[in-house]
Short mmCIF file of C-alpha atoms and ligand atoms in Angstrom, two decimals:
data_model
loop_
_atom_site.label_atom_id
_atom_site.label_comp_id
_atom_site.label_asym_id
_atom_site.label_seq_id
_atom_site.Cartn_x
_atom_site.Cartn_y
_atom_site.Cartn_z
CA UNK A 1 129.57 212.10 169.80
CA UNK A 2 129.08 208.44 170.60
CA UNK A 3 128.58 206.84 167.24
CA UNK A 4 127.99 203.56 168.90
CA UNK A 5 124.63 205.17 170.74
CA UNK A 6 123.30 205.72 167.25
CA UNK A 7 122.85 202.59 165.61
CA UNK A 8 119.43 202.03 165.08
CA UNK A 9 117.18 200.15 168.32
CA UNK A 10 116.27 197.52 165.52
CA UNK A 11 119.91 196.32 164.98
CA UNK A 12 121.26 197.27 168.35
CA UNK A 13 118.75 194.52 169.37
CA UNK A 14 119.73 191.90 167.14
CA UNK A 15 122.46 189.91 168.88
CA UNK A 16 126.05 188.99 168.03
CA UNK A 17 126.23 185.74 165.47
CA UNK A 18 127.25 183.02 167.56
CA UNK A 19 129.47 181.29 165.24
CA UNK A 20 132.08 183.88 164.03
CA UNK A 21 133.88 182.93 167.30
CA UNK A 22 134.86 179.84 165.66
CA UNK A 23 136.01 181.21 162.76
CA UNK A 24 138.50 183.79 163.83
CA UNK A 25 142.11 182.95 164.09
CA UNK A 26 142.15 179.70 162.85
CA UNK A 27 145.32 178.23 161.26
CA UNK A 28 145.58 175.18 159.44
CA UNK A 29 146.17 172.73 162.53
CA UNK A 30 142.70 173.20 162.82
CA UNK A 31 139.94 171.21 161.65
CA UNK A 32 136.81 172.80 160.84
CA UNK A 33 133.51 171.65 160.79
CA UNK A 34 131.93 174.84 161.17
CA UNK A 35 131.67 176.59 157.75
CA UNK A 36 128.33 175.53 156.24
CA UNK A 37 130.08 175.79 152.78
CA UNK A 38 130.44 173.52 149.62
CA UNK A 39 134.09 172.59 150.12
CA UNK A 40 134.08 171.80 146.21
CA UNK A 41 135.61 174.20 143.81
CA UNK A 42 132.41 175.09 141.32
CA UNK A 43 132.58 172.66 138.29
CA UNK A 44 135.32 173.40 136.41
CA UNK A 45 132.66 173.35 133.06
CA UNK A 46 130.45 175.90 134.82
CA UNK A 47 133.70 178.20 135.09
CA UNK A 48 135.48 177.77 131.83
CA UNK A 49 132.38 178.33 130.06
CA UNK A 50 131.33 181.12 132.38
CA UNK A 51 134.57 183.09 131.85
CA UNK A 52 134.87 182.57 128.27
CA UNK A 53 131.03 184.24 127.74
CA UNK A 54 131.88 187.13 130.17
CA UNK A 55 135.01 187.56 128.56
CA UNK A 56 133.45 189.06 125.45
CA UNK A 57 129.94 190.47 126.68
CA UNK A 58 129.41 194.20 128.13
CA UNK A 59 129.04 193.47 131.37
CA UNK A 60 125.87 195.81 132.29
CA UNK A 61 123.14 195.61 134.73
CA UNK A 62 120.50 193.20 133.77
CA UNK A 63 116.26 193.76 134.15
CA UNK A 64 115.23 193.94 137.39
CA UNK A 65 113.89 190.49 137.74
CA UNK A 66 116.94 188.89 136.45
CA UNK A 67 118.33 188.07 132.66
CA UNK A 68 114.93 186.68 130.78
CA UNK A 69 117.01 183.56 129.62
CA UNK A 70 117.93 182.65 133.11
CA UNK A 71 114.54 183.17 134.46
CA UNK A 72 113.38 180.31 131.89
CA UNK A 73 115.90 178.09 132.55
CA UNK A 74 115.06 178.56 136.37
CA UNK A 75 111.85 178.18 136.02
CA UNK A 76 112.13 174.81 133.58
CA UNK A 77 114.37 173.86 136.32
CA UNK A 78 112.05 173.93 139.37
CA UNK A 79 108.86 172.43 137.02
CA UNK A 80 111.74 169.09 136.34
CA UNK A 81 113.57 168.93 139.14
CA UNK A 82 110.69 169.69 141.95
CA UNK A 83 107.28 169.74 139.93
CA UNK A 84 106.60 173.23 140.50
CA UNK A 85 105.17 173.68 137.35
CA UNK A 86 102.94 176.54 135.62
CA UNK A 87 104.79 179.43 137.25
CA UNK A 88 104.97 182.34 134.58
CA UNK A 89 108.03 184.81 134.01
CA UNK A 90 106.93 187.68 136.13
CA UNK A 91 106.42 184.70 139.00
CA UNK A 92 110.15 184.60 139.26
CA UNK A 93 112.93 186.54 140.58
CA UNK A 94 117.01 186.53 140.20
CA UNK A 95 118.36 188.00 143.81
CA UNK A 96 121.85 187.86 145.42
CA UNK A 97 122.28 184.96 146.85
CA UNK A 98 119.10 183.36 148.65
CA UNK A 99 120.18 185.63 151.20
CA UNK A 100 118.83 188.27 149.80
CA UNK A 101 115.79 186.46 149.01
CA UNK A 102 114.63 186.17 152.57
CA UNK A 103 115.39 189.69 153.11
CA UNK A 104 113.53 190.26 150.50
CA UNK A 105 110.56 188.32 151.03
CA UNK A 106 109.79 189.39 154.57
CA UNK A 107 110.60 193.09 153.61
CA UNK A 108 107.71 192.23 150.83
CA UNK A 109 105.15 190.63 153.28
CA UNK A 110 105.27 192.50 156.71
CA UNK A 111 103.49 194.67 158.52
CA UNK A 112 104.86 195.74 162.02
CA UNK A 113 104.29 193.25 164.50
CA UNK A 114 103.14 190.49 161.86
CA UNK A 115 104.01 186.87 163.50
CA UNK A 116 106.30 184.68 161.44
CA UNK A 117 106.38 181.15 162.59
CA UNK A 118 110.23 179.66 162.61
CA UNK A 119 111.65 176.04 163.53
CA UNK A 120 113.80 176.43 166.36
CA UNK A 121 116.87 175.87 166.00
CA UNK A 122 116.93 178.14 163.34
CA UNK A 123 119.47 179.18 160.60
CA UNK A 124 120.92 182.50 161.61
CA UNK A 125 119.76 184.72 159.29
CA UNK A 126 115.91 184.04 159.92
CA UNK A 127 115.30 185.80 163.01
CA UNK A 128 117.26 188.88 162.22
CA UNK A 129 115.78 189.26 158.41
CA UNK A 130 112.12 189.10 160.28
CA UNK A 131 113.32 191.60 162.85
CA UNK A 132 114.65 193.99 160.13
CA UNK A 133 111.32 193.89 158.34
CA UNK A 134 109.51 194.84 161.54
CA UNK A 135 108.02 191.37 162.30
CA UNK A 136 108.43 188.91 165.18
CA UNK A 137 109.20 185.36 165.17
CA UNK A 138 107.27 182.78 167.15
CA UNK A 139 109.71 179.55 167.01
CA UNK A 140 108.30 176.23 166.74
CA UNK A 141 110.69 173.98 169.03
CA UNK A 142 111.51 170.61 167.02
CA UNK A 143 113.22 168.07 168.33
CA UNK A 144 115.29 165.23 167.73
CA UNK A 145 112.58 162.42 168.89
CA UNK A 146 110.17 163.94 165.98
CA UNK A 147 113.43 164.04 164.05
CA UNK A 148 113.31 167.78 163.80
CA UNK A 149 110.15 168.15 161.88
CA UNK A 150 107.02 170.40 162.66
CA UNK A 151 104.31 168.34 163.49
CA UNK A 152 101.03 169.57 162.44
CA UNK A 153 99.82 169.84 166.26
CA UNK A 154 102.92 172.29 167.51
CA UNK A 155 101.69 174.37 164.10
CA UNK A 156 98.42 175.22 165.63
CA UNK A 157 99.88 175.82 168.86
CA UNK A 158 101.78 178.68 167.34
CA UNK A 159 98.88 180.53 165.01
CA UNK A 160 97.64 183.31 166.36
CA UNK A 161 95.70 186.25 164.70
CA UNK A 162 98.92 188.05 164.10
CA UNK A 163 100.44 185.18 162.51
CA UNK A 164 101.71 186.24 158.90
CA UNK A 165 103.70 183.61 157.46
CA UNK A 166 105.30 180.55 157.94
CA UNK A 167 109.00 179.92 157.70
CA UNK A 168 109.46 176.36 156.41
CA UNK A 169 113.58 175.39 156.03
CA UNK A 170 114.18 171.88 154.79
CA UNK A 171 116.29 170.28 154.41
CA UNK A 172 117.41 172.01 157.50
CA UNK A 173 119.71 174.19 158.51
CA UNK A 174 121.15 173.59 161.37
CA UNK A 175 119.71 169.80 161.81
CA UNK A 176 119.50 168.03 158.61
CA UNK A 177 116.35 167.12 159.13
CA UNK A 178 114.07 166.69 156.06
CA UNK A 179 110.20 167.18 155.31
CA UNK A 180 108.21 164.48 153.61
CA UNK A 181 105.48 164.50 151.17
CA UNK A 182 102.99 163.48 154.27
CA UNK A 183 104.74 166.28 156.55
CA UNK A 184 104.03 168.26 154.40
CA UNK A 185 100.39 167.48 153.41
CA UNK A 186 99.75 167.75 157.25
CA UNK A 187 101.41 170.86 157.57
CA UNK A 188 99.39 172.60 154.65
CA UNK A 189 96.19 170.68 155.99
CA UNK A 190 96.91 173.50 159.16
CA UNK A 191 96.88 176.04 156.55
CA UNK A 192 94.10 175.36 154.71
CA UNK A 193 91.39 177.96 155.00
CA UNK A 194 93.66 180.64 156.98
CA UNK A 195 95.43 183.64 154.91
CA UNK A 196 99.09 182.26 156.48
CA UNK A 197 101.66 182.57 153.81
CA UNK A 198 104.59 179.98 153.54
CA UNK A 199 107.76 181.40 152.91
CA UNK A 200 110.11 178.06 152.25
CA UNK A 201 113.83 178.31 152.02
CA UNK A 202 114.52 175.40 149.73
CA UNK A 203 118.70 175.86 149.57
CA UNK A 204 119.47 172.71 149.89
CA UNK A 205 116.50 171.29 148.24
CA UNK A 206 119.45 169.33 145.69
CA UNK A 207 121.08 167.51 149.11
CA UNK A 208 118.61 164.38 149.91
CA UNK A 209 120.52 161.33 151.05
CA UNK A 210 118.86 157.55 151.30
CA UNK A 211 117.11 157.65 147.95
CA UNK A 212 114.80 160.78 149.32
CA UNK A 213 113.71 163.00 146.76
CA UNK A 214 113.52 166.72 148.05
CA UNK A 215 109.57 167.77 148.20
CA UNK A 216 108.92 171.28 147.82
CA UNK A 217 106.35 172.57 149.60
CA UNK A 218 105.26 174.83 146.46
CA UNK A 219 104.61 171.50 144.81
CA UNK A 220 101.75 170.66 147.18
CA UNK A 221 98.09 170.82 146.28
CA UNK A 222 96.28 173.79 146.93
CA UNK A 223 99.47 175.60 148.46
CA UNK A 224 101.17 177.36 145.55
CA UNK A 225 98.98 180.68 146.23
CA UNK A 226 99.85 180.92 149.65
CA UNK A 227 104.01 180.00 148.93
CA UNK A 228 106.65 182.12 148.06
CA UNK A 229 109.70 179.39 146.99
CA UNK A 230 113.41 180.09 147.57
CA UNK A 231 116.25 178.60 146.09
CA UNK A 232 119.86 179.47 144.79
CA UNK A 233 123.20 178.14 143.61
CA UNK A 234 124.98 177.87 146.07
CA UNK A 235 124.67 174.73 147.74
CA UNK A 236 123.29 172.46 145.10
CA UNK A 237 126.33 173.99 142.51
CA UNK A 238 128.81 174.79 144.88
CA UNK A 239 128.40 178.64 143.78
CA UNK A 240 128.62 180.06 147.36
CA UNK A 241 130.75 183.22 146.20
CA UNK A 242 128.96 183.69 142.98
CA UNK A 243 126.00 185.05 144.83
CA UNK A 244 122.99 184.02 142.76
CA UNK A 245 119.82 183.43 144.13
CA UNK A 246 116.00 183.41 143.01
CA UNK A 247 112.27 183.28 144.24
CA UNK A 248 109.22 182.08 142.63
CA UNK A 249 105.88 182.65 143.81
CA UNK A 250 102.28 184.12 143.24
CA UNK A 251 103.02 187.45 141.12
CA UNK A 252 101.57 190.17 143.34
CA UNK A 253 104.43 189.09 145.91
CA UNK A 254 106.96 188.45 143.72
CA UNK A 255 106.42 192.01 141.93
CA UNK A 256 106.67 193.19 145.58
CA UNK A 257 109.74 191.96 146.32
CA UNK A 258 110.60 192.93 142.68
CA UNK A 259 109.64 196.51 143.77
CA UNK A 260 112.08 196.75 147.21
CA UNK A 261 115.07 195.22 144.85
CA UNK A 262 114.59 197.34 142.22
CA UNK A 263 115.17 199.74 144.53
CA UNK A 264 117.86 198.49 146.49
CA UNK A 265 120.28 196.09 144.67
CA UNK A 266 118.96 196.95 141.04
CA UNK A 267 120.14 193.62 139.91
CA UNK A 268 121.94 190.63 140.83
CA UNK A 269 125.37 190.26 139.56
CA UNK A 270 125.44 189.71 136.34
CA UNK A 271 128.70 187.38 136.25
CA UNK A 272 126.79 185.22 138.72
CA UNK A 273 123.61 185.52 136.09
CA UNK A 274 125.91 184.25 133.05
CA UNK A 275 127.03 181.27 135.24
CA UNK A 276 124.00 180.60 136.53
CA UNK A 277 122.63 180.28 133.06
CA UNK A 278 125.64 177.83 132.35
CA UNK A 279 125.32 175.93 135.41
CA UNK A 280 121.55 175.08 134.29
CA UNK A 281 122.69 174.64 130.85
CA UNK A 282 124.99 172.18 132.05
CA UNK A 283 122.71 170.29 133.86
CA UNK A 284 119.97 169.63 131.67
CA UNK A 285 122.69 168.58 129.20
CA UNK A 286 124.69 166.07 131.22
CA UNK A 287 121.43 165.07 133.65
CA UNK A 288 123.06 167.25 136.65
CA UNK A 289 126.22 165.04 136.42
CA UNK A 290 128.22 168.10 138.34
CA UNK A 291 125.43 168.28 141.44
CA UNK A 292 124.97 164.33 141.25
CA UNK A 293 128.86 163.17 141.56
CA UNK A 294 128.78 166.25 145.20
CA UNK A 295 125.96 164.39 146.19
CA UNK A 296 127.88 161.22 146.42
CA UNK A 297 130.29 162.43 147.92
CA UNK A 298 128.55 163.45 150.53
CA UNK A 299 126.80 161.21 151.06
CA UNK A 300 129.78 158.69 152.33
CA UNK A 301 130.79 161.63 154.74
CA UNK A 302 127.23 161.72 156.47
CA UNK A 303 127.44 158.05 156.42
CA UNK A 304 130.88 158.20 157.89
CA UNK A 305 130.00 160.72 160.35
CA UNK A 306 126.39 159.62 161.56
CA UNK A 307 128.21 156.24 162.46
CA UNK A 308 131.08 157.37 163.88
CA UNK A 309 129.30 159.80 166.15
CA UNK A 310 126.49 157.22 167.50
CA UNK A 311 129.74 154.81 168.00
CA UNK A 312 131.18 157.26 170.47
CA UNK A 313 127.59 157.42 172.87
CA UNK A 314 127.14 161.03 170.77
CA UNK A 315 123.80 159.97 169.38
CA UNK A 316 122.28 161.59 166.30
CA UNK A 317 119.62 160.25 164.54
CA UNK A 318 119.77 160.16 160.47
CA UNK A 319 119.77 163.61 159.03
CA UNK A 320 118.18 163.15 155.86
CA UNK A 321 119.07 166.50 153.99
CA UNK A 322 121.70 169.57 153.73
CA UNK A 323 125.44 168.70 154.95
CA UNK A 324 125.17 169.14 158.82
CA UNK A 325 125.02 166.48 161.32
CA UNK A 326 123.70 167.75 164.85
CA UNK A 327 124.57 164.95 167.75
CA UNK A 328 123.74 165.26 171.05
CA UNK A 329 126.39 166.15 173.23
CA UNK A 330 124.50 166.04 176.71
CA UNK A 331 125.66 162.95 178.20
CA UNK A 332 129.29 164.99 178.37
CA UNK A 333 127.18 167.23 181.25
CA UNK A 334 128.83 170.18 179.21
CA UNK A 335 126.94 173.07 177.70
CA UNK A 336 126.94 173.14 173.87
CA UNK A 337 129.24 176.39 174.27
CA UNK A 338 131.68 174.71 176.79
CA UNK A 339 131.67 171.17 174.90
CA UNK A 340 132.73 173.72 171.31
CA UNK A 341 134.97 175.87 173.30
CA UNK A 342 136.84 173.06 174.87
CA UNK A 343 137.39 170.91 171.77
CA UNK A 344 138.60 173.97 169.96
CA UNK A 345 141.35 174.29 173.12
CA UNK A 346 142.22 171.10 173.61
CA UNK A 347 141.79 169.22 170.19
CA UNK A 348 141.67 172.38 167.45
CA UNK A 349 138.25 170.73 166.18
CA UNK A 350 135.49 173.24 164.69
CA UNK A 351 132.27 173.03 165.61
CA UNK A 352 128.79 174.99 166.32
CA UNK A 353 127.14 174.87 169.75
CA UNK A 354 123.42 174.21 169.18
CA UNK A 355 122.67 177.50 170.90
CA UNK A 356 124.19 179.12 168.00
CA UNK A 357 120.80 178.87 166.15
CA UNK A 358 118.59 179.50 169.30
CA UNK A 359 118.12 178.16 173.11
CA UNK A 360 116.67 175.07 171.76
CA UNK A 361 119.89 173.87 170.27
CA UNK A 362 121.21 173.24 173.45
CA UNK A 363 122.43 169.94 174.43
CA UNK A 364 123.36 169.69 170.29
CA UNK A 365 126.65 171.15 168.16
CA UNK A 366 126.59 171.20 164.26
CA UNK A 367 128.73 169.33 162.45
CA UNK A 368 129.23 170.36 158.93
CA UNK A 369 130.70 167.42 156.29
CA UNK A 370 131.66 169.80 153.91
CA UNK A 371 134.86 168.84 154.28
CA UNK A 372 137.06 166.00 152.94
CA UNK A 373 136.54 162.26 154.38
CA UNK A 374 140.19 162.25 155.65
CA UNK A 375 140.04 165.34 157.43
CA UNK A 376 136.79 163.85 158.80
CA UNK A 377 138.60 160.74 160.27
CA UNK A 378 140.69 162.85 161.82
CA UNK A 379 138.72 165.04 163.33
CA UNK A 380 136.62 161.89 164.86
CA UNK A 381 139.93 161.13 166.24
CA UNK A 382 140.70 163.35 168.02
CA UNK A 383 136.89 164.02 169.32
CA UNK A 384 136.97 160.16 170.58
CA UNK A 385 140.24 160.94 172.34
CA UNK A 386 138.85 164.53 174.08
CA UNK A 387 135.51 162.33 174.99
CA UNK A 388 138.32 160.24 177.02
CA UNK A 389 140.03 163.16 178.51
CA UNK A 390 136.45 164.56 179.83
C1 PLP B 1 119.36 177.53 155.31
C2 PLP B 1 120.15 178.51 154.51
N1 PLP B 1 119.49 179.40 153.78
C3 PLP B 1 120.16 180.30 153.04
C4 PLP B 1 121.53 180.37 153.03
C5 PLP B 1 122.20 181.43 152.23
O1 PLP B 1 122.67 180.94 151.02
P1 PLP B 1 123.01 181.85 149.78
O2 PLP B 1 124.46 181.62 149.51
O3 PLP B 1 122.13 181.35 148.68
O4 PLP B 1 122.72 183.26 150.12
C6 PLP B 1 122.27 179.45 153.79
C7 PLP B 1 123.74 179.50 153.84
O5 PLP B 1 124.38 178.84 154.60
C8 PLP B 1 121.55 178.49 154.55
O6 PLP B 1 122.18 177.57 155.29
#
């Protein structure tokens, strides 16, 4: 028996991730800028206190939907920190991870060949989450003259009368890029008298940089029918292993996705839910001192980087959100693959080709400044001296 022949069409289909490459074998004369992970330990308060209230509870599943006191504190959370206010408890959902929330919310909202609309480049897990579901993506190609934004006019290019949902990601995965009120407002002007859901991945909704304040699209007038939000820990607290997640949105969705995880996952962890609960605790307490002082911090390593980059001829123009930077490399004449594949060789740095997250990243790599400033300055270093070598 070939076991290999068996594997479903759906996920025979769905090709290999184009960055575990540039994770494997790595030793620590590497530098990485690859991993798209908080390098921060979580806050030490959100642990202690964590482990000391797991320590004496029963550790059992939870509801469905997620522990009712972290539900509130989510949703009190998303009314003050993004105005998406009014949202009852059965409009809000505790998942693993956001991850799971996409799943989730395209397993919740397709039919087979439903149309969901997707920035190109796109963050990995997109395009394989709408394939599982039975959809297909459309990608919307932005670029870095419109600073990797959808512009209302590409939108309309894309509907057609199989178009389910749109995919909105900002701050951006792999880009950086950011959506503004006004982007925004045109983009749900589009929308405005179709049935087109908006499905909005708002991860890194807590990682604005130049005084921005993360809009959610949720938040926008008129739209809050037609969006389902998602958010999580794991950026914004530096929770990445804790796997805690959540979506809010109109209830007859959210009770559908409610439905499939009932099913399937039965709960999220419930360790992650007790932290979680401390984590928002914690921040309305000390007016998100822990997510602030990250923040800062990365903010001088975009600075750093953005500078350093446009210094060596690899231009990039300000990402305004998440913790990537994504320069151009095509004045090397490389590919994005070679130009990663070379630097790994010849100067063991780390990072993404563009075409990692689609054809359109070509001619880009992702950067990631999750990672000390030191390490940073090196890593520029030795970049600057493998531009020379080219
Ligand atoms: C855009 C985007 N969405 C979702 C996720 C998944 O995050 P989580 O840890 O909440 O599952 C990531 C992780 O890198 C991401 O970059």
């Amino acid at each position: 028996m070939n076991s290999e022949t068996l594997v479903s069409k759906t996920v025979r289909d769905i090709p290999p991730s184009g960055i575990r490459k540039y994770f494997d074998l790595l030793d620590a004369s590497y530098i990485s800028l690859g991993v798209g992970e908080p390098d921060f330990p979580t806050p030490e308060g959100i642990r202690k206190e964590a482990l000391k209230r797991l320590s004496t509870g029963r550790i059992a599943y939870t509801s469905n939907a997620g522990m009712p006191e972290l539900r509130e504190l989510i949703l009190r959370y998303l009314d003050e920190r993004f105005g998406l206010s009014g949202y009852a408890m059965n409009e809000v959902l505790v998942t693993v991870g956001s991850s799971q929330a996409i799943d989730l919310a395209f397993r919740a909202i397709l039919n087979p060949g439903d149309e969901v609309i997707v920035t190109a480049p796109t963050y990995v897990a997109y395009t394989p989450s709408i394939a599982l579901a039975g959809g297909k993506p459309v990608f919307i190609k932005t670029t870095h003259a419109n600073r990797f934004k959808i512009s209302p006019e590409a939108l309309v290019e894309c509907i057609t009368p199989k178009t389910k949902a749109l995919l909105l990601a900002y701050p951006n995965n792999p880009t950086g890029g950011i959506m503004e009120l006004a982007d925004l407002e045109a983009v749900a002007q589009v929308l405005k008298g179709t049935d087109i859901l908006v499905v909005t991945d708002e991860v890194y909704s807590e990682l604005t940089y130049n005084g921005k304040q993360h809009v959610s699209f949720g938040a926008i007038e008129g739209m809050r029918e037609r969006t389902i939000v998602l958010n999580g820990f794991s950026k914004a607290f530096s929770m990445t292993g804790w796997r805690l997640g959540y979506a809010a949105g109109p209830a007859p969705l959210i009770a559908a996705m409610t439905k499939v995880h009932q099913l399937t996952m039965l709960s999220a962890p419930t360790t992650a839910q007790v932290a979680g609960i401390v984590a928002l605790e914690r921040g309305f307490k000390y007016d998100w001192a822990d997510v602030i002082a990250m923040k800062q911090e990365y903010e001088r390593r975009r600075r750093y980087l953005v500078d350093s980059f446009n210094a060596l001829g690899l231009l990039c123009n300000e990402p305004e959100g998440a913790f990537y930077v994504f320069p151009s490399i095509e004045k090397t004449g490389l590919s994005s693959e070679q130009f990663c594949d070379k630097l790994m060789q010849e100067k063991k740095v780390v990072a993404i080709p563009g075409t990692a997250f689609g054809k359109e990243g070509e001619g880009y790599i992702r950067c990631c400044y999750a990672t000390d400033l030191e390490k940073l300055k090196l890593a520029v270093a030795r970049i600057e001296e493998f531009l020379q070598m080219l």
